[in-house]
Structure formats: structure tokens, C-alpha cells
PDB file of C-alpha atoms in Angstrom:
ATOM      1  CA  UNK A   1      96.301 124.179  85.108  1.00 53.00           C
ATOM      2  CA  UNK A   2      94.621 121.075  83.449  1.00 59.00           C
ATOM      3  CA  UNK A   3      93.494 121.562  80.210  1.00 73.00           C
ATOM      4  CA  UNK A   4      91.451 118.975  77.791  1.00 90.00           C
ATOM      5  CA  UNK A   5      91.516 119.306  74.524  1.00 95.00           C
ATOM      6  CA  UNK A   6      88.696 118.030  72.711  1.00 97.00           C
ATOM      7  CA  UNK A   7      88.253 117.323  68.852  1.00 97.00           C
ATOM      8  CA  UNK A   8      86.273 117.685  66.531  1.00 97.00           C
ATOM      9  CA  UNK A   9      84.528 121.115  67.706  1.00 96.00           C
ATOM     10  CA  UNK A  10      81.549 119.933  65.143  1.00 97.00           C
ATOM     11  CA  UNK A  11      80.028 117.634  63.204  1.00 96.00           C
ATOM     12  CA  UNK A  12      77.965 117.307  60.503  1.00 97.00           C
ATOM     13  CA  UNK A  13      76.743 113.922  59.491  1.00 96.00           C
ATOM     14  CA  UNK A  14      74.126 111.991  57.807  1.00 97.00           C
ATOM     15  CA  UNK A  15      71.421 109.739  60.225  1.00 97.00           C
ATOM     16  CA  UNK A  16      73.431 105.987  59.819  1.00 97.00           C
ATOM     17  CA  UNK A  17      76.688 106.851  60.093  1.00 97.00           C
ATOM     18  CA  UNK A  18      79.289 106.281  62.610  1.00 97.00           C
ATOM     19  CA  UNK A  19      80.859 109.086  64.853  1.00 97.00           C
ATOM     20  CA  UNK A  20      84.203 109.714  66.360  1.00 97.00           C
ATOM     21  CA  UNK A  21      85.489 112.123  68.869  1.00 97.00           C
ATOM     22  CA  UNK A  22      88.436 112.203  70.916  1.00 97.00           C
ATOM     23  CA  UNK A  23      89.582 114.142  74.236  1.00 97.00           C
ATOM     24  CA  UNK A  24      93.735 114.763  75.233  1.00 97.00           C
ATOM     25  CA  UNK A  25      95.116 115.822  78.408  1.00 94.00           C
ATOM     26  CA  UNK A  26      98.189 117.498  79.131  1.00 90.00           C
ATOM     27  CA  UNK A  27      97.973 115.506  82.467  1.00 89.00           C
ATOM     28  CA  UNK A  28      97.760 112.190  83.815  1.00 91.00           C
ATOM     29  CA  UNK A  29      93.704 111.268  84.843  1.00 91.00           C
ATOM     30  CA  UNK A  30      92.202 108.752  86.930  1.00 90.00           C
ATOM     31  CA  UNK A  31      88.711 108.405  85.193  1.00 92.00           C
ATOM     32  CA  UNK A  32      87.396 109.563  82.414  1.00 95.00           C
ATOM     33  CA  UNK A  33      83.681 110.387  81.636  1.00 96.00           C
ATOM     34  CA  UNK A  34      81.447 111.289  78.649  1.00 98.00           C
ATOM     35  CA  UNK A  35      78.554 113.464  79.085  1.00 98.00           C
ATOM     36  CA  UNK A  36      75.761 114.333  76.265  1.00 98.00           C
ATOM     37  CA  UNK A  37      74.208 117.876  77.005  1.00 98.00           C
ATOM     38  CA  UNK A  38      71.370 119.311  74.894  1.00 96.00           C
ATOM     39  CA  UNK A  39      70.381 122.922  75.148  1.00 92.00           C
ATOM     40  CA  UNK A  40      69.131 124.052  77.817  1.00 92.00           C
ATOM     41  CA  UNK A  41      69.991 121.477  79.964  1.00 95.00           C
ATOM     42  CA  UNK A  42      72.572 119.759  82.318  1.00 97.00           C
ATOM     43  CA  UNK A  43      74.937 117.145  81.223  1.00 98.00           C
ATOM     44  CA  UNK A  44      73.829 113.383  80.925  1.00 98.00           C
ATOM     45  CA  UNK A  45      76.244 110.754  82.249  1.00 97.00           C
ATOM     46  CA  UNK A  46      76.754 108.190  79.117  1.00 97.00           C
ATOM     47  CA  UNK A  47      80.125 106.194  80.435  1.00 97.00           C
ATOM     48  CA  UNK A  48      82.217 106.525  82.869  1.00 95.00           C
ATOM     49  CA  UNK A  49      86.336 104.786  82.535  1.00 95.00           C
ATOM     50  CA  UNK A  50      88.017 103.865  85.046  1.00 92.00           C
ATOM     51  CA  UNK A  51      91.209 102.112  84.301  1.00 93.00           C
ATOM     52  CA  UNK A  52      93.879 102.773  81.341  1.00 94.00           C
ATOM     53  CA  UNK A  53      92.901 100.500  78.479  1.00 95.00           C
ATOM     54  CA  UNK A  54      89.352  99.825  79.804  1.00 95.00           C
ATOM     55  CA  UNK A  55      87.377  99.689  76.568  1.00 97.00           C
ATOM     56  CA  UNK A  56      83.349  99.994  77.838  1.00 96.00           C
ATOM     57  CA  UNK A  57      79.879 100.042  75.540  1.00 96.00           C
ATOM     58  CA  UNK A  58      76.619 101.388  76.455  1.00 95.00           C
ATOM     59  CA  UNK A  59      74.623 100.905  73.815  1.00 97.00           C
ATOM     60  CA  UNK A  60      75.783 102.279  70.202  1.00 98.00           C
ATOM     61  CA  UNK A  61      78.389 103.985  72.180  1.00 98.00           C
ATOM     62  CA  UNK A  62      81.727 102.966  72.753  1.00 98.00           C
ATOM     63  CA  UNK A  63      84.030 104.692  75.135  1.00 98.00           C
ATOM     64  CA  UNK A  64      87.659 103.771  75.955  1.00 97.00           C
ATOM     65  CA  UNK A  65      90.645 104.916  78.235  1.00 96.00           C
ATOM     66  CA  UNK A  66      93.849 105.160  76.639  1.00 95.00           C
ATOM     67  CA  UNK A  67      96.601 104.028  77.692  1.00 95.00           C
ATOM     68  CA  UNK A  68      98.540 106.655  78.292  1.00 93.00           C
ATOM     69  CA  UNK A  69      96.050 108.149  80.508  1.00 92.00           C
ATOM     70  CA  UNK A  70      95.649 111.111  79.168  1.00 93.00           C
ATOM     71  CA  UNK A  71      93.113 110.262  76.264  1.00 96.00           C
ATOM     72  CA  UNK A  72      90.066 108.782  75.657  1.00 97.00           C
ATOM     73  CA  UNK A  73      87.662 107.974  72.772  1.00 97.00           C
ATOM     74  CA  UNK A  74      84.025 107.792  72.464  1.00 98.00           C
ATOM     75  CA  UNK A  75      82.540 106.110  69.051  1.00 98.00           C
ATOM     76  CA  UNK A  76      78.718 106.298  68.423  1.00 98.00           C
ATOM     77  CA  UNK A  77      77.480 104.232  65.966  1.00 98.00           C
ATOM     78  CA  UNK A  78      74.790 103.916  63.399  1.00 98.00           C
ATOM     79  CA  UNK A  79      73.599 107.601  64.620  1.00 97.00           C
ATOM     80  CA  UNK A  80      69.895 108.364  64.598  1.00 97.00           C
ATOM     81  CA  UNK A  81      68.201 112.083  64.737  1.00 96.00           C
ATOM     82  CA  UNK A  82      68.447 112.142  68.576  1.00 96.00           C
ATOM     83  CA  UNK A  83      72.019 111.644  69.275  1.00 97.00           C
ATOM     84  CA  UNK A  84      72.121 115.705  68.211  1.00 97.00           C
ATOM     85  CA  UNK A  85      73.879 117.806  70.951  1.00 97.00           C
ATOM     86  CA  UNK A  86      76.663 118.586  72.291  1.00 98.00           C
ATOM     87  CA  UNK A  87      78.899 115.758  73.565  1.00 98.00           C
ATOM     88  CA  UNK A  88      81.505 116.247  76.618  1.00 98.00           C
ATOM     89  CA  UNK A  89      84.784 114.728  78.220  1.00 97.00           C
ATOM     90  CA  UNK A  90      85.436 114.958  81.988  1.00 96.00           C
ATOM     91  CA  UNK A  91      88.710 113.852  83.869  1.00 93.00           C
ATOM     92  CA  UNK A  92      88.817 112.960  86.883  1.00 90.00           C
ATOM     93  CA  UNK A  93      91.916 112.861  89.660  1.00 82.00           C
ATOM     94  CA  UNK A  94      91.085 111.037  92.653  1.00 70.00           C
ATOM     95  CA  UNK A  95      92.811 111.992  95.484  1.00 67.00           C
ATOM     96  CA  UNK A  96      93.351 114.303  98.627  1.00 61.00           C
ATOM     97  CA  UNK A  97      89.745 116.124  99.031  1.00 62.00           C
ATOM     98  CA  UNK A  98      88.980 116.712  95.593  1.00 70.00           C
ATOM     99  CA  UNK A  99      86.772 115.000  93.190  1.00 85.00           C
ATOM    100  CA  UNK A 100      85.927 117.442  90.582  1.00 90.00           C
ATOM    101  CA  UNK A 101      85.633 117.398  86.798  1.00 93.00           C
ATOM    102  CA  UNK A 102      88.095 119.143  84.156  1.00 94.00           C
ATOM    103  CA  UNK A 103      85.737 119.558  80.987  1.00 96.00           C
ATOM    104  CA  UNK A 104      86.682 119.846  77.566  1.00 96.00           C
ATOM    105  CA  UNK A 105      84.935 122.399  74.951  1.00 95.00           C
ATOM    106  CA  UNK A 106      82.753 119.666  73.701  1.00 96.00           C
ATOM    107  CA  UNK A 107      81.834 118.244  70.571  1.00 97.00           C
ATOM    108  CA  UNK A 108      78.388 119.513  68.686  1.00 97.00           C
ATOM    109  CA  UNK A 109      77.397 116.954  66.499  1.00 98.00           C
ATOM    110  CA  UNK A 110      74.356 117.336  64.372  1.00 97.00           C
ATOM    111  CA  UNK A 111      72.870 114.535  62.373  1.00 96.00           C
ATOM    112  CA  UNK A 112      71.031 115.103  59.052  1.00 94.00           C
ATOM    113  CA  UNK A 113      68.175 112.727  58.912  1.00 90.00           C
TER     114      UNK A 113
ATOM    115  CA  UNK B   1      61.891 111.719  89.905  1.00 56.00           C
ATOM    116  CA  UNK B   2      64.846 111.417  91.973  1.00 80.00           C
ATOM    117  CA  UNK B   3      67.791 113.014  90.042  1.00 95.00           C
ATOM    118  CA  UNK B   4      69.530 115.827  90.810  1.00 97.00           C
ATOM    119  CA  UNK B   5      67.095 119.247  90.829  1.00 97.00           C
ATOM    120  CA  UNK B   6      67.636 123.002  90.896  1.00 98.00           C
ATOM    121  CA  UNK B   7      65.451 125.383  91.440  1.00 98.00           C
ATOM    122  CA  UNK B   8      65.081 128.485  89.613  1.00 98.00           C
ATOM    123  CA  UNK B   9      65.610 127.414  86.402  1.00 97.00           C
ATOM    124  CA  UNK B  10      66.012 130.596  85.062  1.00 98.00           C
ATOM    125  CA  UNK B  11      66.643 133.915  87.095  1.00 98.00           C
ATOM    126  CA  UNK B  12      66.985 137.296  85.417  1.00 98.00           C
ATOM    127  CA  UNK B  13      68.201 139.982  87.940  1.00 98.00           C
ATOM    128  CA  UNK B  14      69.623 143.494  87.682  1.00 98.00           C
ATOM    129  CA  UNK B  15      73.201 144.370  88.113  1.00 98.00           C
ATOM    130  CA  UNK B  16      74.175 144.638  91.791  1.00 98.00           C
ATOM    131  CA  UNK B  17      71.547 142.801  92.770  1.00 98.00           C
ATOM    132  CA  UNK B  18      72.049 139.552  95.223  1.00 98.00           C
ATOM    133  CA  UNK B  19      70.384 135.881  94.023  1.00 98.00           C
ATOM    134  CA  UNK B  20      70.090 132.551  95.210  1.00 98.00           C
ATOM    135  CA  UNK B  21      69.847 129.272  94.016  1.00 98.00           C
ATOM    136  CA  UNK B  22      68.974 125.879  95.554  1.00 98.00           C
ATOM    137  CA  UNK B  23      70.319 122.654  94.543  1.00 98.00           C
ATOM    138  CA  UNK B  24      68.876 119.122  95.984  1.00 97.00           C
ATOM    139  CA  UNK B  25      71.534 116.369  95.284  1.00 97.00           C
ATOM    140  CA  UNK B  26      70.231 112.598  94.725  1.00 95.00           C
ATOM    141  CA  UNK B  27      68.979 111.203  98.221  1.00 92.00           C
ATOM    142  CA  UNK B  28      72.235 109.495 100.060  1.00 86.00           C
ATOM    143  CA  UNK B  29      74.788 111.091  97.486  1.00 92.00           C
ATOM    144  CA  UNK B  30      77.540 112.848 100.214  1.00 91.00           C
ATOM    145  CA  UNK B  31      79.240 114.593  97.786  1.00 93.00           C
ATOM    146  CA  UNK B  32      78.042 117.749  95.897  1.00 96.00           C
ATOM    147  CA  UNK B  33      79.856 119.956  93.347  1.00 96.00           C
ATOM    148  CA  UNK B  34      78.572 123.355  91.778  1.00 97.00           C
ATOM    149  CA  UNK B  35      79.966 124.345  88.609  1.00 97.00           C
ATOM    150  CA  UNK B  36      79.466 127.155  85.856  1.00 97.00           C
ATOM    151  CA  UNK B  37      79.299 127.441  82.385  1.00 97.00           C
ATOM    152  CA  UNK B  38      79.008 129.989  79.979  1.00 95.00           C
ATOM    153  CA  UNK B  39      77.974 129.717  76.304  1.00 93.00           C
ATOM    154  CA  UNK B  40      80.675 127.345  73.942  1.00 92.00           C
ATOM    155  CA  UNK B  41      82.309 126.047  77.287  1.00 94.00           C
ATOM    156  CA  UNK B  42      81.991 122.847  79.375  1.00 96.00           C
ATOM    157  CA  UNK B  43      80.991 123.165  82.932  1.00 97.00           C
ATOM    158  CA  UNK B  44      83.933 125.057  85.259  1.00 96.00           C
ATOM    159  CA  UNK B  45      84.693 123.640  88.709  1.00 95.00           C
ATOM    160  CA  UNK B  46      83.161 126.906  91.741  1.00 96.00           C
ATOM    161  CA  UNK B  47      83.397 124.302  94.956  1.00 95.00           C
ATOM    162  CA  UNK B  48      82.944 120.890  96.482  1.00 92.00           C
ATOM    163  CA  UNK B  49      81.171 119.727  99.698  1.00 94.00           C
ATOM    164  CA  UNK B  50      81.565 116.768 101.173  1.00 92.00           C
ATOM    165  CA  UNK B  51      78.492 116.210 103.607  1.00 93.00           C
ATOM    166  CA  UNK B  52      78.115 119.533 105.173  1.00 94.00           C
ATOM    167  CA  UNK B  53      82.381 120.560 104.712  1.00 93.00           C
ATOM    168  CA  UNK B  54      83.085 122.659 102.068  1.00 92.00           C
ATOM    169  CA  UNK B  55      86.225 120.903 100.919  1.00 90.00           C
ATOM    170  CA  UNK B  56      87.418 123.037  97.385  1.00 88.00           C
ATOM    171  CA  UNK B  57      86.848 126.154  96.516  1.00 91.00           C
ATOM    172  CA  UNK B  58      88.085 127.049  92.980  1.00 91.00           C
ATOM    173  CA  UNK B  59      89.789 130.528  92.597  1.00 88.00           C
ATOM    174  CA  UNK B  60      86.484 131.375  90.038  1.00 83.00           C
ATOM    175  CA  UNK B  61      84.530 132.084  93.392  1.00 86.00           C
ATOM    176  CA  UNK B  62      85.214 135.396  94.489  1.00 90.00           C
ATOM    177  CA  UNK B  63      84.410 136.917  97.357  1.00 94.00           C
ATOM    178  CA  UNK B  64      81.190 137.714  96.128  1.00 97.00           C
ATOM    179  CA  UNK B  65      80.472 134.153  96.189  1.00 97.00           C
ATOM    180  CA  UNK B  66      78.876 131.760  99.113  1.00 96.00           C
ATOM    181  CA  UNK B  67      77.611 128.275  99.039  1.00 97.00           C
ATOM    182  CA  UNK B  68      76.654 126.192 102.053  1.00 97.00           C
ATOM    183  CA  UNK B  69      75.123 122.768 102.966  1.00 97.00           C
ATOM    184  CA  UNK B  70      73.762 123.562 106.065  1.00 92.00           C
ATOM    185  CA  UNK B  71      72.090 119.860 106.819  1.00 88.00           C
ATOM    186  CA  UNK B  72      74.407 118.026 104.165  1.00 87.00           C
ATOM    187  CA  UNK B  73      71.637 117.585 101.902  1.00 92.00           C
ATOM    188  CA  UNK B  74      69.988 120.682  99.822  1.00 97.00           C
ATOM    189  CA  UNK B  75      72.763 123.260  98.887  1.00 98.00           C
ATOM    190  CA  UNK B  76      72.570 127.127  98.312  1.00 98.00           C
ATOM    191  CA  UNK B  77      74.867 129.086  96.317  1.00 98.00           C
ATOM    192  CA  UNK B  78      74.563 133.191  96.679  1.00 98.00           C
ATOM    193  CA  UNK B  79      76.137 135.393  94.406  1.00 98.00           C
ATOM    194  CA  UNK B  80      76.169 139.580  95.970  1.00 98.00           C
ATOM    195  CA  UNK B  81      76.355 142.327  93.950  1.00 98.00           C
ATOM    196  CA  UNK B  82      76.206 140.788  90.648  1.00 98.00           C
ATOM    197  CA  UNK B  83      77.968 141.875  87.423  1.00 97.00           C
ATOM    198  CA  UNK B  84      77.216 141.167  83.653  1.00 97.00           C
ATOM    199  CA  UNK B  85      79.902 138.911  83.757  1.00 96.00           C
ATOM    200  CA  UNK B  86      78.153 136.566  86.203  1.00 97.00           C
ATOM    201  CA  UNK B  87      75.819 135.361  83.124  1.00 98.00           C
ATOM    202  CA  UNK B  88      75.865 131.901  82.886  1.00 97.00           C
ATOM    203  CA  UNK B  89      74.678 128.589  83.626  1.00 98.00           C
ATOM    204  CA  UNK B  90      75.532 127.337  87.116  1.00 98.00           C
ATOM    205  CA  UNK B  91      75.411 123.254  87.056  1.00 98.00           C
ATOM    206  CA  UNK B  92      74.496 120.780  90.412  1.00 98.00           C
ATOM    207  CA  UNK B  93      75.558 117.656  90.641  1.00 97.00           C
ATOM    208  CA  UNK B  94      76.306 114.756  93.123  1.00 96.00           C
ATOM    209  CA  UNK B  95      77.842 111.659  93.510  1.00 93.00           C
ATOM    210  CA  UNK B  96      77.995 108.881  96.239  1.00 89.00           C
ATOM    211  CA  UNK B  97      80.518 108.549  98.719  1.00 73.00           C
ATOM    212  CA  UNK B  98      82.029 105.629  97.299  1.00 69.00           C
ATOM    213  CA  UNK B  99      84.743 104.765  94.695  1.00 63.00           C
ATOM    214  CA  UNK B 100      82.499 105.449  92.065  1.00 64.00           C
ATOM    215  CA  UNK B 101      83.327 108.944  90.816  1.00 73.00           C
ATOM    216  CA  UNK B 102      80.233 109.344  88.559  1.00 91.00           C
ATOM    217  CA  UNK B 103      78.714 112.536  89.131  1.00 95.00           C
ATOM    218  CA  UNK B 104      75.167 113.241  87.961  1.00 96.00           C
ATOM    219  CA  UNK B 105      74.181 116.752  87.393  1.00 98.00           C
ATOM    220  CA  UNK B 106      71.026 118.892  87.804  1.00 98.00           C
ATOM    221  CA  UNK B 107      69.490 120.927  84.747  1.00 98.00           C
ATOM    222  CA  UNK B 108      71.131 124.007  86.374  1.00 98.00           C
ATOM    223  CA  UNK B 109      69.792 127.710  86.501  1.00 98.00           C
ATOM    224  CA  UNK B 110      70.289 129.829  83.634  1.00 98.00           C
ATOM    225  CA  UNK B 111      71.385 133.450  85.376  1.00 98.00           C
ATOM    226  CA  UNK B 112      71.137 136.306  83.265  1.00 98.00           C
ATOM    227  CA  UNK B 113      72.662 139.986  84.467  1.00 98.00           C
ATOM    228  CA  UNK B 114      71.087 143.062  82.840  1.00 97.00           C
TER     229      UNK B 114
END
């Protein structure tokens, strides 16, 4: 089956800093989205991609599609005490009768103020 | 609030027993996914409904699992006889009918199995 992998598993950084994580497929997706969960909690939509190359901000974040279609990116910059948790990938096939998600592990990233 | 909500938030039940949780999608969202996740995981694919059709059902959901949308709104997931292994988080969410694909998820209900 599908399989993300998703890199780094953690990070440790200082409050100012920029952030990088990155998400690979073994398979072709449609869309791509990045989630932020913190404990306890369900996953919070930050961007969703939609076509290869797409290159989309919300924010200090930074998302983009690669071109390939079977990456994406997601940048967070000048982070700040609350951007701690744990960050998620989703792909997305559309198609058929089937929208659902294919996560990766996620990313914990804590940020030392 | 109109998000995504799921009610309980936390259930604690003895093995073998039978729950049930609830899960009200965003007003006018037609599509509604349940997922699970367990601890150092993202969020596993259980089923799909489209309005009141139960489209997908992932091969996670044994037979011990149900989930319905009677009314194509509020949806109910059942799990009988449950085991240890059933611990988790299970995870709402919805999306519109549309070409968006965004799906926006409920905080979920944290089951526990003693």
C-alpha cells in the first residue's frame, strides 16, 4: 500500500529560527495537505496543495508540491513558542469513491524559547 | 462553534465490552471520514460516507466494527467486544462535496481498553 515517509521525526530548535520538514511518497498524489496536531487533540488544517509545483504561504508557513508528485515541503519561519507539536503530511488521490488521507509519522518539533 | 465535534471525548471501557461514539460533521459538509490513531502514528483511514452511503471501508475495520449515517448528517461508529488492542484515538472529520479535498477533523475520542 501507500506509504509516506516523513522526515525529520524531531526537532529541537531555538524560538527565531526557521524550520524544515519534508514528506515522500512511493506513489503518485493528487493533493497534498499539512496538518499541526497538539496533544490531545485532532489535526489542524494549515495548507492544502493542489497542483505539482504549486508553492502556497499561510502565514510564516510555506508549503509546496513537488514536482514529481510525490513530495512536498512545508517551511515555518521565524518560529515562536506555539508552533510546538506535532506536524503532519496527508496525500490525497482523487478519484473513483474515495477521498481519504494517507498520513505520514509526523514531525514533533519543539521550540526552546 | 461550528467545526467538526465528537462526543465522548474520552471513554474508558472494559474488555469485551461494546461503545459508541458520535461524530457531527460541519453543517452542509457531504462527506465524512473516521480514522484511528494510536500513539507515534498519524491518523489511519476505518471508512468513508458520502451522504448517508458508506462508500470505503478500510480492511482495519473488522467485523467487530459498524459505522452509519443514518440522516447523512451525525455519524456513529460501534466497536463490539472490544480488545486491548482497540486503544486509540478515533479521529472525525468532513469535507464538502466539492473539488476541494480539505478535510477538517474533530478532536476525536480517546478509547482506552482495560
Amino acid at each position: 500500500g501507500q506509504q509516506l515517509n516523513q522526515s525529520p521525526q524531531s526537532m529541537f530548535i531555538q524560538e527565531g529560527e526557521d524550520v524544515s520538514m519534508n514528506c515522500t511518497s512511493s506513489s503518485i498524489f493528487n493533493t497534498w495537505l499539512w496538518y499541526k496536531q497538539d496533544p490531545g487533540e485532532g489535526p489542524v488544517l494549515l495548507i492544502a496543495l493542489y497542483k505539482a509545483g504549486e508553492l502556497t504561504s499561510n502565514g510564516r508557513l510555506t508549503a509546496q508540491f513537488g514536482i514529481t508528485r510525490k513530495d512536498s515541503f512545508l517551511n515555518i519561519s521565524a518560529s515562536i513558542p506555539s508552533d510546538v507539536g506535532i506536524y503532519f503530511c496527508a496525500g490525497q488521490i482523487i478519484g473513483g469513491s474515495n477521498y481519504k488521507l494517507t498520513f505520514g509519522k509526523g514531525t514533533l518539533l519543539t521550540v526552546n524559547p | 462553534d461550528t467545526g467538526v465535534s465528537q462526543n465522548p471525548r474520552h471513554k474508558i471501557t472494559k474488555r469485551g465490552q461494546n461503545v459508541t461514539f458520535r461524530c457531527d460533521p460541519i453543517s452542509e459538509h457531504n462527506r465524512l471520514y473516521w480514522y484511528r490513531q494510536t500513539l507515534g502514528q498519524g491518523p489511519e483511514f476505518l471508512t468513508y460516507f458520502q451522504n448517508e452511503a458508506q462508500l470505503e471501508k478500510s480492511r482495519l475495520l473488522s467485523d467487530r466494527f459498524s459505522a452509519e449515517r443514518p440522516k447523512g448528517s451525525f455519524s456513529t461508529l460501534e466497536i463490539q467486544r472490544t480488545e486491548q488492542g482497540d486503544s486509540a484515538m478515533y479521529l472525525c472529520a468532513s469535507s464538502s462535496g466539492g473539488a476541494s479535498s480539505e478535510q477538517y477533523f474533530g478532536p476525536g475520542t480517546r478509547l482506552t481498553v482495560t
